[in-house]
Short mmCIF file of C-alpha atoms and ligand atoms in Angstrom, two decimals:
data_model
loop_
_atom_site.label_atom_id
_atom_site.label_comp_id
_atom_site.label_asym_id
_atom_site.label_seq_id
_atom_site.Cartn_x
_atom_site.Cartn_y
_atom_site.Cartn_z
CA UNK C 174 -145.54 92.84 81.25
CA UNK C 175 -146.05 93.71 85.41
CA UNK C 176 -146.44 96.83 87.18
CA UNK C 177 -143.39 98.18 88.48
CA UNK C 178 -143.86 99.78 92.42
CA UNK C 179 -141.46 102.67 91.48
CA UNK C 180 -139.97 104.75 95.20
CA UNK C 181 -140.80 108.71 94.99
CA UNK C 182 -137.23 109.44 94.09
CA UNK C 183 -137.43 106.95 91.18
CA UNK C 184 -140.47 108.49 89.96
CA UNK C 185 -139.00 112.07 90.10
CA UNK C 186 -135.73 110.11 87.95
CA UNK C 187 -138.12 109.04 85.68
CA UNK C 188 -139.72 112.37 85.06
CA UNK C 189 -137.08 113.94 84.49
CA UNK C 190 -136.11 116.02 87.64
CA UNK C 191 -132.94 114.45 87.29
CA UNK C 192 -132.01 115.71 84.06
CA UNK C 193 -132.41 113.65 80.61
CA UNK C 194 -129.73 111.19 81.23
CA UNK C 195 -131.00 109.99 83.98
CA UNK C 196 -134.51 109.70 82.86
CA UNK C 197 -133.09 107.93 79.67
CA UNK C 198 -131.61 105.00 82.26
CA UNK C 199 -134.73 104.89 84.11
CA UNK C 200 -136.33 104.07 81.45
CA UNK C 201 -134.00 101.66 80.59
CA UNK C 202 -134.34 99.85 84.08
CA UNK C 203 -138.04 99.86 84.00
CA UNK C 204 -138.23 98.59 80.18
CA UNK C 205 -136.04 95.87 81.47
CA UNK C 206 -138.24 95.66 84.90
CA UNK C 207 -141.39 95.02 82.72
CA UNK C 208 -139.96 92.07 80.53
CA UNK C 209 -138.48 90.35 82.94
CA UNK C 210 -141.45 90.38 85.40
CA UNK C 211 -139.31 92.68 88.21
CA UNK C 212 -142.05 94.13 90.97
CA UNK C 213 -139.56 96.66 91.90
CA UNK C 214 -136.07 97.96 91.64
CA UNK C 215 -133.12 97.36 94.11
CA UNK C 216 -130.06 99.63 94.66
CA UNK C 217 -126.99 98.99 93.77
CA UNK C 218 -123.63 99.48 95.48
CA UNK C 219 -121.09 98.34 93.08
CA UNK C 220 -121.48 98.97 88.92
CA UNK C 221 -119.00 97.22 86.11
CA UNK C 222 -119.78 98.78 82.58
CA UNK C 223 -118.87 96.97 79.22
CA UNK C 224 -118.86 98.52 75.57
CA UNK C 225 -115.56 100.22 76.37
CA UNK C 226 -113.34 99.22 73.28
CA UNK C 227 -113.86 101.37 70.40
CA UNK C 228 -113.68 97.92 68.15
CA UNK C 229 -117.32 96.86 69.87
CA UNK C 230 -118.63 100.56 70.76
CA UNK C 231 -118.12 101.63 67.13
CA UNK C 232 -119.40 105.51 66.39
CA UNK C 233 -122.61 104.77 67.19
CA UNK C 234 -122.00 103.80 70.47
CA UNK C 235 -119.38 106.71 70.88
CA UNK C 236 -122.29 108.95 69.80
CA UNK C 237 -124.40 107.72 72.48
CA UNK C 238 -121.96 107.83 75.06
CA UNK C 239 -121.32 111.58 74.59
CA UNK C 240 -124.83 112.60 74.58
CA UNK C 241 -125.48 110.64 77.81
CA UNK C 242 -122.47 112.49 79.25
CA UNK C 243 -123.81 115.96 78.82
CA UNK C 244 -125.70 115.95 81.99
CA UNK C 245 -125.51 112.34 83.42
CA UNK C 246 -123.27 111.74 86.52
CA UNK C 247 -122.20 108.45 87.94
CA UNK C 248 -123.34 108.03 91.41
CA UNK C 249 -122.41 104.73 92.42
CA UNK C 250 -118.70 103.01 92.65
CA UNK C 251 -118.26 102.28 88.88
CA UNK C 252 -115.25 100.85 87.21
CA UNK C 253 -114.93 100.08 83.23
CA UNK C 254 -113.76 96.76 80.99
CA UNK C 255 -111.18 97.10 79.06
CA UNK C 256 -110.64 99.36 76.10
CA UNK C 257 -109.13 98.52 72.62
CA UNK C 258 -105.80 99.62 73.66
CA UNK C 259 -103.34 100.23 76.37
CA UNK C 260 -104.63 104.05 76.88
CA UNK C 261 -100.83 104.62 77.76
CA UNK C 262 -98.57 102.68 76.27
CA UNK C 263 -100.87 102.31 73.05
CA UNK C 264 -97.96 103.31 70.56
CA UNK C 265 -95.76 100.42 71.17
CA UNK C 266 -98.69 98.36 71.20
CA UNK C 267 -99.14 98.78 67.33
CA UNK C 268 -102.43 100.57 66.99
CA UNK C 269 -102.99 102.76 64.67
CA UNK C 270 -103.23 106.80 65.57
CA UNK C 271 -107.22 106.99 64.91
CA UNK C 272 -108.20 104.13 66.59
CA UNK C 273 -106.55 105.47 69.75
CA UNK C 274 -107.96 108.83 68.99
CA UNK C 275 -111.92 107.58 69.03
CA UNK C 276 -110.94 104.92 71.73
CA UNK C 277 -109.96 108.04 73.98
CA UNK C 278 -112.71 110.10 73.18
CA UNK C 279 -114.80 107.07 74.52
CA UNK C 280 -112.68 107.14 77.66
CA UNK C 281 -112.76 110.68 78.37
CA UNK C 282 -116.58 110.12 77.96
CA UNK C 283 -117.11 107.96 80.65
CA UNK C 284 -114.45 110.42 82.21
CA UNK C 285 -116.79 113.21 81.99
CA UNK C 286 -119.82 110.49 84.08
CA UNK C 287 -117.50 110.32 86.63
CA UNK C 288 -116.78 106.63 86.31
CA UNK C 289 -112.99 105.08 87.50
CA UNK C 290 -111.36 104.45 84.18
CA UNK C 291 -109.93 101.37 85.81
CA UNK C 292 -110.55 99.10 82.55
CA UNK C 293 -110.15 95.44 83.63
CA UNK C 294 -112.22 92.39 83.54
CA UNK C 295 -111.20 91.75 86.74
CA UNK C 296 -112.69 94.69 89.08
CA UNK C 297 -112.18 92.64 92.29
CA UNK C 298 -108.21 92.33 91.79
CA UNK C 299 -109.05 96.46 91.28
CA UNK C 300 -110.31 98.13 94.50
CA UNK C 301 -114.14 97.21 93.25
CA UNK C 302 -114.52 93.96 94.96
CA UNK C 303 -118.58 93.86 96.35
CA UNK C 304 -119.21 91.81 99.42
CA UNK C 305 -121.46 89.09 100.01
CA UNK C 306 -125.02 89.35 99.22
CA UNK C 307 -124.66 92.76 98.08
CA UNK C 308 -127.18 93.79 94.97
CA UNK C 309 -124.81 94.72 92.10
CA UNK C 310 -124.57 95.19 88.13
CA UNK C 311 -122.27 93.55 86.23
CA UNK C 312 -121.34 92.71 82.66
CA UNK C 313 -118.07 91.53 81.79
CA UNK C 314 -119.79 87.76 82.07
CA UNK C 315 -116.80 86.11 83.57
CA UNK C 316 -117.06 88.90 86.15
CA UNK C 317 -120.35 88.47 86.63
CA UNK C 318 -119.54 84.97 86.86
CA UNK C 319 -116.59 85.34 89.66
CA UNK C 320 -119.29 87.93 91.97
CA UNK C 321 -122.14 85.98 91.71
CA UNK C 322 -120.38 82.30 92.68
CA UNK C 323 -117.22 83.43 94.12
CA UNK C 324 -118.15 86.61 96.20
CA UNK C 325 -121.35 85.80 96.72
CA UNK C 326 -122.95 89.52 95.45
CA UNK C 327 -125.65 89.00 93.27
CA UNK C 328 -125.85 90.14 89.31
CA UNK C 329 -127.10 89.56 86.36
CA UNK C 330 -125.29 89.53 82.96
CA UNK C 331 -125.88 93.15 82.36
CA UNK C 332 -125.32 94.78 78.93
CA UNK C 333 -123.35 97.66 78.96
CA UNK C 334 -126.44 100.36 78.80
CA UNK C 335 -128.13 98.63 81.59
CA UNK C 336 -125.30 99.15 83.58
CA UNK C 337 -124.60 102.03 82.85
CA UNK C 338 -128.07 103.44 83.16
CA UNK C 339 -127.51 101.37 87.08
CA UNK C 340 -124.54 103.56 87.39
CA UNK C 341 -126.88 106.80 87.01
CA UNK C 342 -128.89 106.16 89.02
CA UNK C 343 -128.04 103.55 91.42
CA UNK C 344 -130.68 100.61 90.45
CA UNK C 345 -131.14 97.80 88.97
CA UNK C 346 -134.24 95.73 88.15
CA UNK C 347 -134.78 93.00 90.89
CA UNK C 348 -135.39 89.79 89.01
CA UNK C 349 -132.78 87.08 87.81
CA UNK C 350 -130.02 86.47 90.11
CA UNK C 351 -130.90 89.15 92.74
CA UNK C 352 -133.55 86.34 94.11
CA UNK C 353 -133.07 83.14 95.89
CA UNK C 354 -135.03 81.19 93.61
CA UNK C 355 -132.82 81.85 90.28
CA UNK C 356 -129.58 80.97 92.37
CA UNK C 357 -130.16 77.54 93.24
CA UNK C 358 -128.41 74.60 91.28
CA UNK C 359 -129.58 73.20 87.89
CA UNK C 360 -127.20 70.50 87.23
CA UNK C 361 -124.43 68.43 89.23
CA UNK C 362 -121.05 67.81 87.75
CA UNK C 363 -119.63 65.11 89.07
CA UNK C 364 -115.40 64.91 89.42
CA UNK C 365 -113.92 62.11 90.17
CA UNK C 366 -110.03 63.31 89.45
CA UNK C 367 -108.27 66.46 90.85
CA UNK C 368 -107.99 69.34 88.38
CA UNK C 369 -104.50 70.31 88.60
CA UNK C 370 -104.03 74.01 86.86
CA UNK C 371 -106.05 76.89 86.01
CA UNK C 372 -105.84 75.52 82.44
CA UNK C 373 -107.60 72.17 83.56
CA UNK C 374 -110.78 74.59 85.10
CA UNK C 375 -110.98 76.99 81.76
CA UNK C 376 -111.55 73.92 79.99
CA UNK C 377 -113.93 71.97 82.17
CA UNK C 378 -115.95 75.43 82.57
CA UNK C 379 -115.91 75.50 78.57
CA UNK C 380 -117.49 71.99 78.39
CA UNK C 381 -119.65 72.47 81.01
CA UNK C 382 -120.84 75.56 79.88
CA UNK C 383 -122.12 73.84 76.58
CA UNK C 384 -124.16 71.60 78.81
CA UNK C 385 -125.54 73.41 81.28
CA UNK C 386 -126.36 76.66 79.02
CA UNK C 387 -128.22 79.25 80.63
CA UNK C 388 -128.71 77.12 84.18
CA UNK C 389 -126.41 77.14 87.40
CA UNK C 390 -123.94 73.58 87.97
CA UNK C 391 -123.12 72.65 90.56
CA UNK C 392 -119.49 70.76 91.12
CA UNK C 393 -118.94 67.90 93.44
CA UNK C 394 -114.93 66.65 93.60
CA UNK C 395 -113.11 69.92 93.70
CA UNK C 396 -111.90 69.45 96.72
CA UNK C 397 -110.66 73.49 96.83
CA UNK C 398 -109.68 76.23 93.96
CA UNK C 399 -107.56 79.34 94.05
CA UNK C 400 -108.23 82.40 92.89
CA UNK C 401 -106.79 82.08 89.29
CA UNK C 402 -108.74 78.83 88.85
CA UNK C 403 -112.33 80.89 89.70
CA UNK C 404 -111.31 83.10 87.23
CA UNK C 405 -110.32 80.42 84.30
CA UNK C 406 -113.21 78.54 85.07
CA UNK C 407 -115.75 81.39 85.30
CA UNK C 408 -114.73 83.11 82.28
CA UNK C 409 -114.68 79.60 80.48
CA UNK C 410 -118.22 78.89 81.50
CA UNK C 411 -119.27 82.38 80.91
CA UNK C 412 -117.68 82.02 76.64
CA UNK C 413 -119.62 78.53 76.00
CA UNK C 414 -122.96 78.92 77.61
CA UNK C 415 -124.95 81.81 79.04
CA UNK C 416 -124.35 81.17 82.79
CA UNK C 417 -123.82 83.82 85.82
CA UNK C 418 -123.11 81.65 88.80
CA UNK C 419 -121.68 78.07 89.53
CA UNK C 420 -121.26 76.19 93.15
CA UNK C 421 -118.34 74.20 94.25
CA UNK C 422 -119.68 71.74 96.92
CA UNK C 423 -117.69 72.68 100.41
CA UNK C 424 -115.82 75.71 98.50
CA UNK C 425 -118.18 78.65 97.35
CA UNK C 426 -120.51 80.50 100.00
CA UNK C 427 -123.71 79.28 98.34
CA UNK C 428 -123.02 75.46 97.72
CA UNK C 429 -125.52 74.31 100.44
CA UNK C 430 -126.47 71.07 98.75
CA UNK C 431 -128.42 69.76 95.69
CA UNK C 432 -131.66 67.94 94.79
CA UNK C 433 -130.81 64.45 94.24
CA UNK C 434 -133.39 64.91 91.47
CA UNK C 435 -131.48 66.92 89.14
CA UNK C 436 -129.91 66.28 86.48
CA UNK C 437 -126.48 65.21 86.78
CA UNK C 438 -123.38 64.29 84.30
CA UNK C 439 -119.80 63.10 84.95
CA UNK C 440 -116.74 65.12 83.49
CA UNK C 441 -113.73 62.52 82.80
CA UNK C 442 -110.23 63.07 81.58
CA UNK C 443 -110.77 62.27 78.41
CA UNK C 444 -113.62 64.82 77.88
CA UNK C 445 -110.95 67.48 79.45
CA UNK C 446 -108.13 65.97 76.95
CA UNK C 447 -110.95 66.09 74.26
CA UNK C 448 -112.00 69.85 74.93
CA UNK C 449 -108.34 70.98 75.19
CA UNK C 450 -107.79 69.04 71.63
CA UNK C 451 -110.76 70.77 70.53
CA UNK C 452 -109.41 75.01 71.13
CA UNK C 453 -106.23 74.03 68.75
CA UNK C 454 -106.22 74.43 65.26
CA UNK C 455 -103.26 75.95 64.67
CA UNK C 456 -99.59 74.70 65.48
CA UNK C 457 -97.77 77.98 64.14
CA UNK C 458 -99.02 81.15 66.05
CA UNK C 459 -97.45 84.75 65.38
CA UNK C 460 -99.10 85.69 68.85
CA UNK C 461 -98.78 85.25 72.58
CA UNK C 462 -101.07 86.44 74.72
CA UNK C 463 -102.53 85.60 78.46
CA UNK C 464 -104.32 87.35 80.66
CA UNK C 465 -108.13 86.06 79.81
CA UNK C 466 -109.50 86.99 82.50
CA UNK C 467 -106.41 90.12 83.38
CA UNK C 468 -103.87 88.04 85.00
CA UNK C 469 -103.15 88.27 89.29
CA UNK C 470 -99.89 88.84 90.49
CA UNK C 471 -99.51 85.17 91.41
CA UNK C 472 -99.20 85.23 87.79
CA UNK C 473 -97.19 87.77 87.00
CA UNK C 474 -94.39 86.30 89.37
CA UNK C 475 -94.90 83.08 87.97
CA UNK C 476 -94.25 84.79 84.41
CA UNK C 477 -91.43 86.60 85.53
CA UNK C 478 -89.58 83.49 86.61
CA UNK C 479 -90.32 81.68 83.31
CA UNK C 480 -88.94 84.65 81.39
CA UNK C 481 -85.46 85.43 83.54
CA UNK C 482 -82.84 86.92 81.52
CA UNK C 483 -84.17 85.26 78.34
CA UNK C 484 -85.84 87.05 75.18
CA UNK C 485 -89.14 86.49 73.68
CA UNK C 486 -88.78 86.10 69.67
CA UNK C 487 -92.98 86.59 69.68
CA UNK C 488 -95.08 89.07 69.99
CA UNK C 489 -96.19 88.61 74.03
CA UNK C 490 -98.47 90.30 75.83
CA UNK C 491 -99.93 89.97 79.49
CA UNK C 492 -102.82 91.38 79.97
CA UNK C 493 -104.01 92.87 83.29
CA UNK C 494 -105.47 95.81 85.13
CA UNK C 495 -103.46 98.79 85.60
CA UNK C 496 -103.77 98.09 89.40
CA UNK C 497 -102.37 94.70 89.27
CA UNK C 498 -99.30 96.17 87.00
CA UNK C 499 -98.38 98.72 89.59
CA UNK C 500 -98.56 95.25 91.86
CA UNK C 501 -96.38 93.96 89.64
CA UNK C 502 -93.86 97.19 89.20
CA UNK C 503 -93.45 97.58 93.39
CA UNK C 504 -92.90 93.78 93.04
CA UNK C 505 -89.92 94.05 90.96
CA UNK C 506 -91.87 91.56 88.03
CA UNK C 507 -92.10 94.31 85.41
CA UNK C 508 -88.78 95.04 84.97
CA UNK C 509 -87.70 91.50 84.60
CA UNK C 510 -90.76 90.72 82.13
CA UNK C 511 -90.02 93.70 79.97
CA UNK C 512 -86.10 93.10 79.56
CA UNK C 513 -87.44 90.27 77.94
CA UNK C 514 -89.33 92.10 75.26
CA UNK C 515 -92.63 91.13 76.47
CA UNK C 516 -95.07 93.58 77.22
CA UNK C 517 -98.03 94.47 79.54
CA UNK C 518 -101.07 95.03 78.09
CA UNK C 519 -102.94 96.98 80.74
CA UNK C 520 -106.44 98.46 80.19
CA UNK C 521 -107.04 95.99 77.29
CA UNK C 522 -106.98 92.41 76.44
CA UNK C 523 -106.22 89.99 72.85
CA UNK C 524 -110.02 90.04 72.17
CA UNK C 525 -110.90 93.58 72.71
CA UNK C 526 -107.96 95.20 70.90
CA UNK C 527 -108.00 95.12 67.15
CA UNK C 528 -105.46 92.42 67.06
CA UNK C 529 -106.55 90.45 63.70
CA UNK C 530 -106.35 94.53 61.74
CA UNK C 531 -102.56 94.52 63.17
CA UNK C 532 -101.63 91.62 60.80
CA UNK C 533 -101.40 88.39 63.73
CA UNK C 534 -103.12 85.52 62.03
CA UNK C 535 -103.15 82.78 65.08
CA UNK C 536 -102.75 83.35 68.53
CA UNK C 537 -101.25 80.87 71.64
CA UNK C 538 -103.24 81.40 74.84
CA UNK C 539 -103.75 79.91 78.31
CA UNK C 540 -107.92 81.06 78.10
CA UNK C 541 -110.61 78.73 76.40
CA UNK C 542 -112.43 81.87 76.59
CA UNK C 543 -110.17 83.82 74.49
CA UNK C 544 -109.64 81.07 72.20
CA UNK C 545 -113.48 80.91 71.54
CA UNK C 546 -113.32 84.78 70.95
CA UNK C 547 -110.32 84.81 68.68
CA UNK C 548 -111.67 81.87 66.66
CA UNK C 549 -115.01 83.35 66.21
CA UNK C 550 -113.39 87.13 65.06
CA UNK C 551 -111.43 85.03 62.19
CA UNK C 552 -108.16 84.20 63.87
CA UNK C 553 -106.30 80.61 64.60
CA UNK C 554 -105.75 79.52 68.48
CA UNK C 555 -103.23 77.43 70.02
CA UNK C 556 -104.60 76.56 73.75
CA UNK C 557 -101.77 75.71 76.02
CA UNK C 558 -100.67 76.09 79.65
CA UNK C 559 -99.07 79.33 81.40
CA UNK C 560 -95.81 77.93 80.89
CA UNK C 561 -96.45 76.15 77.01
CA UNK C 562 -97.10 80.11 76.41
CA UNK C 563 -94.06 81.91 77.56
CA UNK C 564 -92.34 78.98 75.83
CA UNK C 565 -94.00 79.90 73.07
CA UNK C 566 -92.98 83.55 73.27
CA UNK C 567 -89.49 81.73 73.57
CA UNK C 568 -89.43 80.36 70.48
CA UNK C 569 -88.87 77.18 72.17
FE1 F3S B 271 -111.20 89.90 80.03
FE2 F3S B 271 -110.76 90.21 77.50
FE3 F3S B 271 -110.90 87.82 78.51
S1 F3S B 271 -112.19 91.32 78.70
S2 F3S B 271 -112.26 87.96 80.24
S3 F3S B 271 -109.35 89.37 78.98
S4 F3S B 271 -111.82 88.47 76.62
#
């Protein structure tokens, strides 16, 4: 345990001055500060809070949430992930009138703190994009993943009171990835074929996540990635392992080289055919979902041309932020997608929504991610590419 230097206005946050939900997060951050060995704290200019579905939060966390909100106020730019539901179009989503009930009251909870309920996974398709080498607190892990590698901002994995308590009061412990040291490589994956989808990333990021576990790789052979392929293979990485930032030689802001000295492996096709093999073990699915991490409007389009004046005979649902889907409505790509019975599943995702207590027993999906989520809350997975999955839907 270290002393923590604490600023006068910290120390007045920490007394109390404040009021008590603010002196609850501060002490929080500096419980944190002292276990991880953080000499000071570090402001923050961007905030992403988890433990927003009611399925995780529970009534417990509900409780909490509306005793914080009595007197706490958000004073950073915060956004939310998503909740267990569509918080508008819940009803034809299939949940059930009390779920949506407690999932609101958490909603109008965070409300009440002043936070953006802008519930997405993705805050930087959402107006909350941080620049680079700006101190932020993060944790949805795939978008802590996509800010620290990507973007360049610096995060850790933040639970969601942590974050929250950053959003209070605008700090965050300065230890982990905040410093230099932590954000250096750990291990070199070498590539010596071209990835050619986002589906081809998720499922390198999910093998290389099992390898490199808490540590940072570092890719050599990609030669260039989009952003739908940062997001497959962040979240991937994220699902299997405990890691917070990759490099892409010659392609993300930090790669600046590696140690010969560390330790290095080679990913092949056959471990990517392998790992693909390995998220299937169902061939019937009941459900079609995509969206893990909420889907761009690259996406969308590309969805909207699969599905053209055809009609899904599945359950479909693409999941994105709310922001994204008025994208997608000025685009013209909702109307199309929902004459086709599919629907959008904004504010929520297939792994946050109670989707195994409305009856769906195996789901298709284009996310390794999701299929490690789905598969560990009791349900069957089918992992297959964008189009495989609106095929799917198809019936085809
Ligand atoms: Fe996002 Fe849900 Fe996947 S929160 S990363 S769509 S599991």
């Amino acid at each position: 345990m270290s002393e923590i230097q604490l600023t006068e206005g910290e120390e007045k946050m920490l007394a109390g001055e404040r009021g008590h939900a603010v002196q609850k997060s501060m002490e929080i951050l500096v419980a944190l500060a002292k276990i991880y060995g953080a000499e000071r704290l570090v402001e923050v200019s961007s905030v992403q809070v988890s433990g927003v579905s009611y399925k995780n939060l529970g009534d417990a966390g509900l409780e909490f949430l509306t005793e914080i909100a009595k007197d706490g106020h958000s004073v950073v730019k915060t956004t939310l992930n998503p909740a267990g539901m569509s918080l508008t179009g819940w009803k034809t989503m299939g949940i059930s009138e009390m779920f949506a009930e407690r999932q609101m009251q958490v909603i109008r909870a965070y409300e009440k703190l002043g936070i953006e309920t802008t519930c997405t996974c993705t805050p930087y398709l959402a107006g909350n994009k941080p620049s680079f080498g700006q101190h932020i607190a993060w944790s949805e892990s795939s978008a802590v993943v996509y800010a620290n590698s990507v973007l360049g901002a610096r995060t850790n994995r933040e639970g969601g009171p942590s974050a929250l308590a950053a959003s209070l009061t605008g700090r965050t412990p300065l230890y982990g990835y905040h410093l230099d040291e932590n954000r250096r490589p750990t291990l070199r994956v070498d590539l010596e074929f071209r990835l050619t989808s986002s589906e081809d990333f998720s499922a390198m990021g999910y093998f290389v996540g099992q390898v490199a576990k808490d540590g940072v790789p570092y890719f050599k052979g990609i030669p260039s990635a989009v952003t739908e392929e940062f997001k497959a293979l962040s979240a991937a990485l994220a699902s299997s392992g405990g890691i917070a930032m990759f490099q892409i030689e010659g392609v993300t802001p930090e790669a600046k080289g590696i140690d010969t000295r560390t330790e290095a492996i080679l990913f092949t096709k056959r471990d990517l055919t392998e790992t693909k093999e390995r998220l299937k073990d169902n061939d019937i699915v009941d459900f079609v979902s995509v969206g893990c991490p909420h889907c761009t409007l690259n996406e969308i389009g590309v969805i909207a041309e699969f599905l053209d004046g055809r009609k899904v005979t599945k359950e479909f649902w693409i999941c994105c932020s709310k922001e994204v889907k008025r994208q997608s409505d000025e685009s013209g790509y909702s109307k199309r997608i929902e004459k086709s019975g599919a629907k959008f599943a904004t504010d929520t995702c297939m792994v946050v929504a109670p989707v195994e207590e409305m009856g769906y027993k195996a789901v298709a999906t284009n996310s390794a991610k999701a299929c490690h989520y789905l598969r560990n809350g009791g349900l069957g997975v089918k992992f297959m590419t964008l189009h495989e999955c609106v095929q799917e839907a198809l019936g085809n």
